[in-house]
Amino acid sequence: MSFDEDDRVVLHDKHSEFDGETGTVTQTMESMFGDTTYTISFEDGQEAGVPEDALEVADDEDALQDENEDESEDEDAA
């Protein structure tokens, strides 16, 4: 499955600090071999060069869970 810019996705990469987090596709790049990689933006940064097989479509629950975690962190900081 390919992704387009502004798609909400979940990253699955145990070597990334964003593993398991939901982000937004901000850029797609195609290599000279025809492979597509993505740049994903998260609340706290971005991950570039992400292969398609490390991503899955975020369902509404994933997005809501991330938003609720962000709100609780904001409340803790206040």
PDB file of C-alpha atoms in Angstrom:
ATOM      1  CA  MET A   1       0.000   0.000   0.000  1.00  0.00           C
ATOM      2  CA  SER A   2       1.313   3.433  -0.814  1.00  0.00           C
ATOM      3  CA  PHE A   3       0.713   6.573   1.185  1.00  0.00           C
ATOM      4  CA  ASP A   4       0.075  10.169   0.161  1.00  0.00           C
ATOM      5  CA  GLU A   5       1.012  13.444   1.802  1.00  0.00           C
ATOM      6  CA  ASP A   6      -1.194  14.290   4.807  1.00  0.00           C
ATOM      7  CA  ASP A   7      -2.046  10.602   5.457  1.00  0.00           C
ATOM      8  CA  ARG A   8      -2.044   9.662   9.150  1.00  0.00           C
ATOM      9  CA  VAL A   9       0.200   6.646   9.765  1.00  0.00           C
ATOM     10  CA  VAL A  10       1.660   4.596  12.615  1.00  0.00           C
ATOM     11  CA  LEU A  11       5.418   3.950  12.485  1.00  0.00           C
ATOM     12  CA  HIS A  12       6.703   0.475  13.336  1.00  0.00           C
ATOM     13  CA  ASP A  13      10.485   0.645  13.650  1.00  0.00           C
ATOM     14  CA  LYS A  14      12.081  -0.623  16.845  1.00  0.00           C
ATOM     15  CA  HIS A  15      15.177   1.478  16.126  1.00  0.00           C
ATOM     16  CA  SER A  16      13.261   4.748  15.968  1.00  0.00           C
ATOM     17  CA  GLU A  17      12.413   6.966  18.908  1.00  0.00           C
ATOM     18  CA  PHE A  18       8.969   7.340  17.280  1.00  0.00           C
ATOM     19  CA  ASP A  19       8.194   3.591  17.203  1.00  0.00           C
ATOM     20  CA  GLY A  20       4.470   3.050  17.703  1.00  0.00           C
ATOM     21  CA  GLU A  21       3.617   6.733  17.359  1.00  0.00           C
ATOM     22  CA  THR A  22       1.111   8.237  14.952  1.00  0.00           C
ATOM     23  CA  GLY A  23       2.348  10.890  12.563  1.00  0.00           C
ATOM     24  CA  THR A  24       1.570  12.573   9.251  1.00  0.00           C
ATOM     25  CA  VAL A  25       3.225  11.883   5.905  1.00  0.00           C
ATOM     26  CA  THR A  26       4.837  15.156   4.829  1.00  0.00           C
ATOM     27  CA  GLN A  27       6.893  13.977   1.863  1.00  0.00           C
ATOM     28  CA  THR A  28       7.206  10.986  -0.453  1.00  0.00           C
ATOM     29  CA  MET A  29      10.421  10.181  -2.292  1.00  0.00           C
ATOM     30  CA  GLU A  30      11.116   7.583  -4.954  1.00  0.00           C
ATOM     31  CA  SER A  31      14.591   6.085  -5.278  1.00  0.00           C
ATOM     32  CA  MET A  32      16.214   5.318  -8.594  1.00  0.00           C
ATOM     33  CA  PHE A  33      15.282   1.679  -7.955  1.00  0.00           C
ATOM     34  CA  GLY A  34      11.570   2.522  -7.782  1.00  0.00           C
ATOM     35  CA  ASP A  35      11.238   2.151  -4.000  1.00  0.00           C
ATOM     36  CA  THR A  36       9.206   4.789  -2.218  1.00  0.00           C
ATOM     37  CA  THR A  37      10.253   6.184   1.159  1.00  0.00           C
ATOM     38  CA  TYR A  38       8.467   8.713   3.316  1.00  0.00           C
ATOM     39  CA  THR A  39       9.135  11.567   5.695  1.00  0.00           C
ATOM     40  CA  ILE A  40       6.798  11.404   8.679  1.00  0.00           C
ATOM     41  CA  SER A  41       6.193  14.344  11.023  1.00  0.00           C
ATOM     42  CA  PHE A  42       5.403  13.688  14.668  1.00  0.00           C
ATOM     43  CA  GLU A  43       4.560  15.990  17.546  1.00  0.00           C
ATOM     44  CA  ASP A  44       8.198  16.008  18.705  1.00  0.00           C
ATOM     45  CA  GLY A  45      10.085  15.785  15.403  1.00  0.00           C
ATOM     46  CA  GLN A  46      10.261  13.853  12.173  1.00  0.00           C
ATOM     47  CA  GLU A  47      11.638  10.658  10.685  1.00  0.00           C
ATOM     48  CA  ALA A  48      12.941  10.619   7.099  1.00  0.00           C
ATOM     49  CA  GLY A  49      13.579   7.735   4.729  1.00  0.00           C
ATOM     50  CA  VAL A  50      10.888   5.502   6.212  1.00  0.00           C
ATOM     51  CA  PRO A  51      10.114   2.476   4.012  1.00  0.00           C
ATOM     52  CA  GLU A  52       6.530   1.620   3.174  1.00  0.00           C
ATOM     53  CA  ASP A  53       6.611  -1.673   5.082  1.00  0.00           C
ATOM     54  CA  ALA A  54       7.333   0.186   8.361  1.00  0.00           C
ATOM     55  CA  LEU A  55       4.041   2.099   8.149  1.00  0.00           C
ATOM     56  CA  GLU A  56       0.386   1.319   8.600  1.00  0.00           C
ATOM     57  CA  VAL A  57      -2.682   3.479   8.206  1.00  0.00           C
ATOM     58  CA  ALA A  58      -3.653   5.102  11.507  1.00  0.00           C
ATOM     59  CA  ASP A  59      -7.236   4.527  12.446  1.00  0.00           C
ATOM     60  CA  ASP A  60      -9.220   7.152  14.310  1.00  0.00           C
ATOM     61  CA  GLU A  61      -8.495   5.466  17.658  1.00  0.00           C
ATOM     62  CA  ASP A  62      -4.721   5.858  17.203  1.00  0.00           C
ATOM     63  CA  ALA A  63      -5.092   9.553  16.418  1.00  0.00           C
ATOM     64  CA  LEU A  64      -7.416  10.134  19.376  1.00  0.00           C
ATOM     65  CA  GLN A  65      -5.100   8.251  21.734  1.00  0.00           C
ATOM     66  CA  ASP A  66      -2.124  10.371  20.679  1.00  0.00           C
ATOM     67  CA  GLU A  67      -4.138  13.580  21.112  1.00  0.00           C
ATOM     68  CA  ASN A  68      -5.306  12.509  24.600  1.00  0.00           C
ATOM     69  CA  GLU A  69      -1.729  11.702  25.637  1.00  0.00           C
ATOM     70  CA  ASP A  70      -0.614  15.141  24.426  1.00  0.00           C
ATOM     71  CA  GLU A  71      -3.384  16.859  26.397  1.00  0.00           C
ATOM     72  CA  SER A  72      -2.515  14.973  29.604  1.00  0.00           C
ATOM     73  CA  GLU A  73       1.154  15.934  29.187  1.00  0.00           C
ATOM     74  CA  ASP A  74       0.138  19.595  28.790  1.00  0.00           C
ATOM     75  CA  GLU A  75      -1.941  19.397  31.972  1.00  0.00           C
ATOM     76  CA  ASP A  76       0.969  17.844  33.877  1.00  0.00           C
ATOM     77  CA  ALA A  77       3.239  20.691  32.790  1.00  0.00           C
ATOM     78  CA  ALA A  78       0.808  23.361  33.957  1.00  0.00           C
TER      79      ALA A  78
END
